[in-house]
PDB file of C-alpha atoms in Angstrom:
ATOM      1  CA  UNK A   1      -1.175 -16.131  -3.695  1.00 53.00           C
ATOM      2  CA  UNK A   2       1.069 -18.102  -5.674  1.00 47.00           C
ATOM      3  CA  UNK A   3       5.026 -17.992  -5.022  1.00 42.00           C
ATOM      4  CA  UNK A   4       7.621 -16.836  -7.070  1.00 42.00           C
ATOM      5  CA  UNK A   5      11.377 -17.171  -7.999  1.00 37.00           C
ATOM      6  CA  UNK A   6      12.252 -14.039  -6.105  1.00 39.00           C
ATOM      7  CA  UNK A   7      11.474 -15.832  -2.215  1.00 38.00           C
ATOM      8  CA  UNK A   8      13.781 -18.568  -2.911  1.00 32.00           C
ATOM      9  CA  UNK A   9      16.470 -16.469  -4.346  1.00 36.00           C
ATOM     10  CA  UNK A  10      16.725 -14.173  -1.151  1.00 37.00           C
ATOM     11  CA  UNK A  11      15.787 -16.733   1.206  1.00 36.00           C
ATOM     12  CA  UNK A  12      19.645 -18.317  -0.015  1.00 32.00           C
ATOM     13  CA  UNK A  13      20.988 -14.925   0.328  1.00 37.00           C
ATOM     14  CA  UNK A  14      19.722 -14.033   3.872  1.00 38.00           C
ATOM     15  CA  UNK A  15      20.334 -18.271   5.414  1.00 35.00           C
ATOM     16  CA  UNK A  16      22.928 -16.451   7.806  1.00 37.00           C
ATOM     17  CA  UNK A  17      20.543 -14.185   9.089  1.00 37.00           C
ATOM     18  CA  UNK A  18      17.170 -16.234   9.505  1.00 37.00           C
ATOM     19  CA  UNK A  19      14.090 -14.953  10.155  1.00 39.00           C
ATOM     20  CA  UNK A  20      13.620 -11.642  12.138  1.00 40.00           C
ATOM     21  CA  UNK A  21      10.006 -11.001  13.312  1.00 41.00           C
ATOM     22  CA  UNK A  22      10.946  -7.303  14.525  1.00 42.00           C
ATOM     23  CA  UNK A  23      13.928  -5.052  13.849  1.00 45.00           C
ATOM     24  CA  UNK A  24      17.206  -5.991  14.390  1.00 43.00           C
ATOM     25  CA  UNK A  25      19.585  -2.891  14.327  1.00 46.00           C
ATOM     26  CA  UNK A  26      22.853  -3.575  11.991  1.00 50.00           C
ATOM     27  CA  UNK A  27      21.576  -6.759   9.955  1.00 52.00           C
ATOM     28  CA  UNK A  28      23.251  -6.614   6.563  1.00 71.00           C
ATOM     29  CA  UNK A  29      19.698  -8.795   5.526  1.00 85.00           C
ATOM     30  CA  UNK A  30      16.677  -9.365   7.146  1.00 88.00           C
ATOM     31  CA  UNK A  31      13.879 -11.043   6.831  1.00 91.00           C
ATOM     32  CA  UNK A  32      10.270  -9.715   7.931  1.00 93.00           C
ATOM     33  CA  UNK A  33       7.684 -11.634   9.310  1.00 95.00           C
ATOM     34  CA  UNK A  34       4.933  -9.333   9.065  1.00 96.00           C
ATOM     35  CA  UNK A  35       2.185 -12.465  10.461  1.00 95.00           C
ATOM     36  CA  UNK A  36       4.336 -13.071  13.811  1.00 93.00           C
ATOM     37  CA  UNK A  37       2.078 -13.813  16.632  1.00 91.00           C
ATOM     38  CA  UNK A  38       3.201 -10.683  18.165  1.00 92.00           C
ATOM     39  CA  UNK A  39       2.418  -8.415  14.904  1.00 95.00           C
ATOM     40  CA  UNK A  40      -0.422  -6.750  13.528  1.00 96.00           C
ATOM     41  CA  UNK A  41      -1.114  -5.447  10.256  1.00 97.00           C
ATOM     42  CA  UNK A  42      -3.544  -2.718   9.752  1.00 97.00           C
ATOM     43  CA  UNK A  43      -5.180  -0.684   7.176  1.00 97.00           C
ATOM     44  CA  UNK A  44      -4.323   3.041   7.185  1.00 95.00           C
ATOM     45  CA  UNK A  45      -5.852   4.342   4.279  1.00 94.00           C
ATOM     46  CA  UNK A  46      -6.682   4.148   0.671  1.00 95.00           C
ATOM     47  CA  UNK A  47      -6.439   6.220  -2.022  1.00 95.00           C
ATOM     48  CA  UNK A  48      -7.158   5.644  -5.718  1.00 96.00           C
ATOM     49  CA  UNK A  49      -5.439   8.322  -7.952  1.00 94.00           C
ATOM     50  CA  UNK A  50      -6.117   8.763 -11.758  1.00 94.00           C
ATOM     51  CA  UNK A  51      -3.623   7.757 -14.141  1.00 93.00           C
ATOM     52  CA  UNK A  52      -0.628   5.220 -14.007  1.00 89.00           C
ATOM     53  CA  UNK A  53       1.442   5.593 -10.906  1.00 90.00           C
ATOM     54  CA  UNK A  54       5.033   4.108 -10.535  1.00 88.00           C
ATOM     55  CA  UNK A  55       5.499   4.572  -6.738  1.00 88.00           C
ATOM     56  CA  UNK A  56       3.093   5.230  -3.995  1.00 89.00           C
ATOM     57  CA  UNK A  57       2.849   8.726  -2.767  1.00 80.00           C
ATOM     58  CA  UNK A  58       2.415  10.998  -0.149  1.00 69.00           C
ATOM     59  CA  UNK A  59      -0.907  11.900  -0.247  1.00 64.00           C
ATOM     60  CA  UNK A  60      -0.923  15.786   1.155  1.00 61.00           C
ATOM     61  CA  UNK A  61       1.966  16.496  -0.100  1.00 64.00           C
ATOM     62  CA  UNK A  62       1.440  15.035  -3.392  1.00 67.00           C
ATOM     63  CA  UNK A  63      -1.813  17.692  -3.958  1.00 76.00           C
ATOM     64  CA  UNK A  64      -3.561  14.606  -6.200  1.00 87.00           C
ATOM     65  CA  UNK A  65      -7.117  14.146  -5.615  1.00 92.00           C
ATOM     66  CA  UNK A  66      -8.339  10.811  -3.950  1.00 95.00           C
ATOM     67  CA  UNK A  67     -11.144   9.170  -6.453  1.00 97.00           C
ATOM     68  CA  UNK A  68     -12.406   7.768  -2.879  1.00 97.00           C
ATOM     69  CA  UNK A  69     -13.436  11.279  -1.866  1.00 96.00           C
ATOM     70  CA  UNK A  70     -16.857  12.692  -1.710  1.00 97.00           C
ATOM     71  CA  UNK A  71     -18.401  15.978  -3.394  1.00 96.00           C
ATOM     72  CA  UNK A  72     -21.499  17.998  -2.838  1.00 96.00           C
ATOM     73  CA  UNK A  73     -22.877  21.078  -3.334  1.00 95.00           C
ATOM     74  CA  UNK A  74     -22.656  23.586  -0.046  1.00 92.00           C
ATOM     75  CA  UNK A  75     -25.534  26.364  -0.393  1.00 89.00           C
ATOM     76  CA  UNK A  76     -23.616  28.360   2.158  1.00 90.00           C
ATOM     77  CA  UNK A  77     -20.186  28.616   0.136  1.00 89.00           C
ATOM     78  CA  UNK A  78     -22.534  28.704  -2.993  1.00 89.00           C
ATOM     79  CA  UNK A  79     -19.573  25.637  -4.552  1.00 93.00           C
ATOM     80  CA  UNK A  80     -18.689  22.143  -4.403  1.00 94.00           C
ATOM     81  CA  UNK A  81     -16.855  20.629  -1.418  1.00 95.00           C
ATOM     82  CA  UNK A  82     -14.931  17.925  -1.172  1.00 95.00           C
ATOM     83  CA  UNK A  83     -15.026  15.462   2.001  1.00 94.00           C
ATOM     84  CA  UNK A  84     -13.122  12.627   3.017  1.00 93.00           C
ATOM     85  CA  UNK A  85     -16.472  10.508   4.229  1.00 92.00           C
ATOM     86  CA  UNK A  86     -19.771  10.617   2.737  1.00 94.00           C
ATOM     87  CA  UNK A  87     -22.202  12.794   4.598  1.00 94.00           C
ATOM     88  CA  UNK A  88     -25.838  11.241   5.143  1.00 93.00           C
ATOM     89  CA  UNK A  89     -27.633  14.734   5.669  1.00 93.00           C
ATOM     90  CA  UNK A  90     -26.024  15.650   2.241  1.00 93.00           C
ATOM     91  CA  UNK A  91     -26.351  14.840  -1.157  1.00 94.00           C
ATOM     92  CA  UNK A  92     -22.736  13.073  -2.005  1.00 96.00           C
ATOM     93  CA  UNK A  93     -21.366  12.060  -5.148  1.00 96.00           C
ATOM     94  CA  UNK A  94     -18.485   9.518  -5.124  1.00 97.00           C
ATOM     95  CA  UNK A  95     -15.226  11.157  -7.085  1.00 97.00           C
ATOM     96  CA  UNK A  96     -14.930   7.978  -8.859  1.00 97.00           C
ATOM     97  CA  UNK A  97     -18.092   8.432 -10.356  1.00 96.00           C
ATOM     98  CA  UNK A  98     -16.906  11.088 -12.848  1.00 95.00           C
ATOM     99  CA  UNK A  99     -14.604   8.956 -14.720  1.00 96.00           C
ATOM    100  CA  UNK A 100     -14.919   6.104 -17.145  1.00 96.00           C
ATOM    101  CA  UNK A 101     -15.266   2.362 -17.106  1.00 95.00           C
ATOM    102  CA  UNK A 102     -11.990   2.428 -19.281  1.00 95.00           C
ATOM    103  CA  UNK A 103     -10.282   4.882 -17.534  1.00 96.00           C
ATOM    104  CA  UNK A 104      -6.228   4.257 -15.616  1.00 96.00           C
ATOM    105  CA  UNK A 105      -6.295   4.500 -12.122  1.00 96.00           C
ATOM    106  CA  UNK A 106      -3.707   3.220  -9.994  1.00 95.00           C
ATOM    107  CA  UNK A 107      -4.910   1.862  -5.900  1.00 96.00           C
ATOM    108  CA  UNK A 108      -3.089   2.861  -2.861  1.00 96.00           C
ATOM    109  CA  UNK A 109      -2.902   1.178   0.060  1.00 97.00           C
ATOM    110  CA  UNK A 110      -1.219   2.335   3.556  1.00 96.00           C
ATOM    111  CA  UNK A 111      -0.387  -0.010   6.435  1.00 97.00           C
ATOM    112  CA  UNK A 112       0.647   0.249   9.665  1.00 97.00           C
ATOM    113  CA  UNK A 113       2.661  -2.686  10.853  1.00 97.00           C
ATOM    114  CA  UNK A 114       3.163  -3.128  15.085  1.00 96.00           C
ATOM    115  CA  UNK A 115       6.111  -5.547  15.058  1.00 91.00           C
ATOM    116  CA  UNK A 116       6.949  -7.841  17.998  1.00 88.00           C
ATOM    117  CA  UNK A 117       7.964  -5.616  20.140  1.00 86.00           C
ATOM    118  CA  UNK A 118       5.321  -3.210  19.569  1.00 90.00           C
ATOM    119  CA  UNK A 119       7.158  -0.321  17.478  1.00 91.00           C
ATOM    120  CA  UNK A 120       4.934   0.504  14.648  1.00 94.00           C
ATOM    121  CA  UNK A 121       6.171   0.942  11.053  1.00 95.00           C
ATOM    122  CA  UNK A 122       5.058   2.170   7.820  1.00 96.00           C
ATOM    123  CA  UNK A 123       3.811   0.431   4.558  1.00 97.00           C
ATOM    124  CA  UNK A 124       2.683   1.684   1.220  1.00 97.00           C
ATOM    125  CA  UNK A 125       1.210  -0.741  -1.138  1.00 97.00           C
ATOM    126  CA  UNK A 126       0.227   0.887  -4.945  1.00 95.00           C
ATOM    127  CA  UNK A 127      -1.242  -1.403  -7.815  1.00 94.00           C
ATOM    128  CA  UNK A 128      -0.874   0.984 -10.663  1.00 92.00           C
ATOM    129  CA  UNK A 129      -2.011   1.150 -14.201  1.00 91.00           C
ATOM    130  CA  UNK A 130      -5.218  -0.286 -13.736  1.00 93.00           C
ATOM    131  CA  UNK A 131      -8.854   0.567 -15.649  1.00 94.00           C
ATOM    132  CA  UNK A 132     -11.556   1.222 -13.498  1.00 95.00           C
ATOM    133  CA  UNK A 133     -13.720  -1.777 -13.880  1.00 95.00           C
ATOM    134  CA  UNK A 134     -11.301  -4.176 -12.910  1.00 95.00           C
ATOM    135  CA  UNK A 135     -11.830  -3.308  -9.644  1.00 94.00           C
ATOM    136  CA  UNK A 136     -15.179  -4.965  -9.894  1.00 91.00           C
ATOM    137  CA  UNK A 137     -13.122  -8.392 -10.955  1.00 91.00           C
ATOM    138  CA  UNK A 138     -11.815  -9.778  -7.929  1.00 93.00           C
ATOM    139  CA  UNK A 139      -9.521 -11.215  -6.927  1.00 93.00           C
ATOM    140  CA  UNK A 140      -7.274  -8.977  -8.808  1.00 94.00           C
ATOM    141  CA  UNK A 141      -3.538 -10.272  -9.086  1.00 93.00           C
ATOM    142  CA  UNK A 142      -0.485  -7.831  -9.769  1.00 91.00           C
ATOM    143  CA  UNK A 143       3.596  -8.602  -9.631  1.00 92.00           C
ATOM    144  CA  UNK A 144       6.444  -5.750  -9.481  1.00 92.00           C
ATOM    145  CA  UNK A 145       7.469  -5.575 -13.035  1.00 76.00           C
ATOM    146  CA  UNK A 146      10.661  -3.928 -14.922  1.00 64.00           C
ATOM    147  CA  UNK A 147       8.457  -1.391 -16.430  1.00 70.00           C
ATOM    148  CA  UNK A 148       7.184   0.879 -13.892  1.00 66.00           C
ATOM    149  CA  UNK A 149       4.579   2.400 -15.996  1.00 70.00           C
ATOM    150  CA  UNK A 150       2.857  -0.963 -17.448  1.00 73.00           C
ATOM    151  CA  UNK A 151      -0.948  -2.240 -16.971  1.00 81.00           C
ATOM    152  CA  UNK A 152      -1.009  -4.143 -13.249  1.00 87.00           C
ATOM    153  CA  UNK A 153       2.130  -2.616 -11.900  1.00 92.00           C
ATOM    154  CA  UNK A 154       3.036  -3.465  -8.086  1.00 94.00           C
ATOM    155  CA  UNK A 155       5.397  -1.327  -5.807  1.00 95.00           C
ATOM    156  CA  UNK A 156       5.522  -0.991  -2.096  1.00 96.00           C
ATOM    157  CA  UNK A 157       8.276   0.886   0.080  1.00 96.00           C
ATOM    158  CA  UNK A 158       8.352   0.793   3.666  1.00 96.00           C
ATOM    159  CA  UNK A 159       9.682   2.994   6.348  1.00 94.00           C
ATOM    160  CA  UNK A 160      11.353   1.689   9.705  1.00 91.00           C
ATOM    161  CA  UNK A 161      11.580   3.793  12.582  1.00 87.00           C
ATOM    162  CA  UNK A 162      14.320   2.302  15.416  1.00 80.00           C
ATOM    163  CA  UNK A 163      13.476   3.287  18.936  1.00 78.00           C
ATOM    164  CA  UNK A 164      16.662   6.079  18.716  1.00 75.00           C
ATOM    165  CA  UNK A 165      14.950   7.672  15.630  1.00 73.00           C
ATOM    166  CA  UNK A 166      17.253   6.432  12.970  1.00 81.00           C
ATOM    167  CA  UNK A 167      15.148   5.377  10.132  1.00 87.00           C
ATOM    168  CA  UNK A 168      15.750   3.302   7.174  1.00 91.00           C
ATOM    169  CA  UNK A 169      13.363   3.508   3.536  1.00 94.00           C
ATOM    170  CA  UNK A 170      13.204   0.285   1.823  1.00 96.00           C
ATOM    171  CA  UNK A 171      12.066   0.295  -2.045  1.00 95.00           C
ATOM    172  CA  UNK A 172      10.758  -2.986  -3.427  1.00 95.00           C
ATOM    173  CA  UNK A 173      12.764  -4.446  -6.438  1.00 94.00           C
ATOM    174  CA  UNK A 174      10.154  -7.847  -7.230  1.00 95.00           C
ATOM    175  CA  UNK A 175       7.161  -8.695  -5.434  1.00 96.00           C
ATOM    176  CA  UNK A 176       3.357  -9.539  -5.992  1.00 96.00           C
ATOM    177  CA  UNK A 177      -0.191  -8.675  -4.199  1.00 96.00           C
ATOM    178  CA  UNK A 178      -3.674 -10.284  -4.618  1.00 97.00           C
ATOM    179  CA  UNK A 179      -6.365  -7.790  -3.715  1.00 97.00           C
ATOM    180  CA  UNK A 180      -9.074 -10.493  -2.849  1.00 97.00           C
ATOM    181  CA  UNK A 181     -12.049  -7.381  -1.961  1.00 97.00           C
ATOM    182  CA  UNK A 182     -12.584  -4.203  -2.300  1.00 97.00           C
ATOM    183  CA  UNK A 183     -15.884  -1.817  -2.064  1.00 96.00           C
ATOM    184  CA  UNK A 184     -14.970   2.082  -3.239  1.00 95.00           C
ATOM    185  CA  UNK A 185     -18.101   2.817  -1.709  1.00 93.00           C
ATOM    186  CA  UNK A 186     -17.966   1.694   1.866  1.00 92.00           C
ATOM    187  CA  UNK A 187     -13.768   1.377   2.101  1.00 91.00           C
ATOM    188  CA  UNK A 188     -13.960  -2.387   2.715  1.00 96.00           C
ATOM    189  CA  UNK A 189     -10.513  -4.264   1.228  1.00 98.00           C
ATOM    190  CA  UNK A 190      -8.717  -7.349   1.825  1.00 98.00           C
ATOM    191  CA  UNK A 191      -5.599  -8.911   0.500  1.00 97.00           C
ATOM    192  CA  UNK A 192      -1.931 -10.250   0.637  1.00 98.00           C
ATOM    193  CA  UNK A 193       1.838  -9.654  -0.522  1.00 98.00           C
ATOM    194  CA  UNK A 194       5.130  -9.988   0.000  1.00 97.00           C
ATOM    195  CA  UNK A 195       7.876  -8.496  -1.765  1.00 97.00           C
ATOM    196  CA  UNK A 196      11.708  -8.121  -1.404  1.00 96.00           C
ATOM    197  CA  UNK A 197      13.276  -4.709  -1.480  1.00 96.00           C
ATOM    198  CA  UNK A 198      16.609  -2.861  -1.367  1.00 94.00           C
ATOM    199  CA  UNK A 199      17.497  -0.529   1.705  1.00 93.00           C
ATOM    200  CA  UNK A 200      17.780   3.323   0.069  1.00 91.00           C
ATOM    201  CA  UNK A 201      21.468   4.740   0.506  1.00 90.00           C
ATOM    202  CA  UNK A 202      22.576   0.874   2.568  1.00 86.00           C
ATOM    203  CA  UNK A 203      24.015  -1.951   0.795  1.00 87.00           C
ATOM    204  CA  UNK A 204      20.840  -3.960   2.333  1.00 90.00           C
ATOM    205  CA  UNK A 205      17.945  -6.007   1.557  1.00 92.00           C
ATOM    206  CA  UNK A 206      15.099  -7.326   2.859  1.00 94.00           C
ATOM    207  CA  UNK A 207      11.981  -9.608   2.390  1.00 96.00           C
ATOM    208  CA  UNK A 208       8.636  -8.756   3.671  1.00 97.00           C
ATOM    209  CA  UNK A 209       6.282 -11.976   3.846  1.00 96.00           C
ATOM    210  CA  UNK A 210       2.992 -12.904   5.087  1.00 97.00           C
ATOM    211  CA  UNK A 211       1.350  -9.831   4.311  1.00 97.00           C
ATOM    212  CA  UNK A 212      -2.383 -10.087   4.961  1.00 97.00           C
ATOM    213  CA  UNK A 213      -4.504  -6.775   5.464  1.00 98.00           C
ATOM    214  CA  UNK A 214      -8.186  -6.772   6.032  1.00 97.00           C
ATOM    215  CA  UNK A 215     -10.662  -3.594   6.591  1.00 96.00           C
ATOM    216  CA  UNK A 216     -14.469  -4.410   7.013  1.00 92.00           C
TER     217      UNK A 216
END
């Protein structure tokens, strides 16, 4: 994935702090190694909503329905139900299915990041504004952009969780992600990021790099 102006620019503004491969309590800027020898990075979930989506979203509370999901016909209820996993003793249609080559959809992606010394955090990844069949054309590039609701649009906030419960939200403001593979059908993905992003209600920034997530 290629590098951009935005690494450079807050690697000058966090040269006091250097770079953090866990969570350091108080840090005015921090860097993130998120490929430490002591991390792991792991695939959560994924959810592909319908539509252009400017920030990743919770997905019960958000009542959307996942394109990823699964429908068929129960002769018991006598209607359609939808299931998070294809059944084999059923016969399943694929949400996705329903809409058009053509159509916007918009790819979510949820991490869980163990940092070095083992306290897990959250991240959500969302590629919005895409069609539909350019999720068949990998590897599929997109960079955070001023216009939340363009074509390719990247945004990612994380949540950190200290061991006393105080938790920070942290909003990306420019970054980029390379989804390198991806199968709707059997949930296989792979791909990298980093991005830098502003600390909600704290005069604080910080830059998540090496970002590589796999699911087979």
């Amino acid at each position: 994935m290629k590098s951009t102006a935005f690494i450079l620019l807050l690697l000058f503004r966090l040269t006091d702090t250097g770079a953090q491969t866990t969570i350091v309590k108080g840090a005015p800027n921090q860097i993130f190694d998120l490929a430490c020898s002591q991390c792991s990075l792991v695939v959560d979930d994924v959810a592909l909503w319908k539509g252009i989506k400017v920030l990743p979203y919770h997905k019960t509370k958000s009542g959307m329905v996942n394109l990823l999901h699964w429908k068929y016909y129960d002769t018991i209820l006598k209607s359609n139900v939808v299931t998070a996993h294809e059944l084999p003793w059923e016969a399943c249609t694929q949400l996705i299915d329903s809409i058009g080559t053509t159509d916007t959809v918009s790819l979510q992606i949820n991490l869980v990041w163990t940092d070095s010394m083992a306290q897990t955090q959250r991240i959500y990844l969302l590629l919005g504004g895409l069609q539909k069949r350019e999720l068949g054309k990998l590897p599929l590039e997109s960079e955070f952009g001023a216009d939340a609701i363009a074509a390719r649009h990247f945004a990612a906030i994380v949540q950190i969780r200290y061991p006393e419960d105080k938790n920070e939200t942290y909003e990306s403001i420019s970054g980029e992600i390379a989804l390198t593979a991806f199968d709707p059908k059997t949930g296989s993905i792979s791909g990298s990021f980093e991005f830098s992003a502003n600390c909600i209600g704290i005069v604080k920034h910080g830059l998540f790099r090496n970002g590589q997530f796999e699911k087979k």
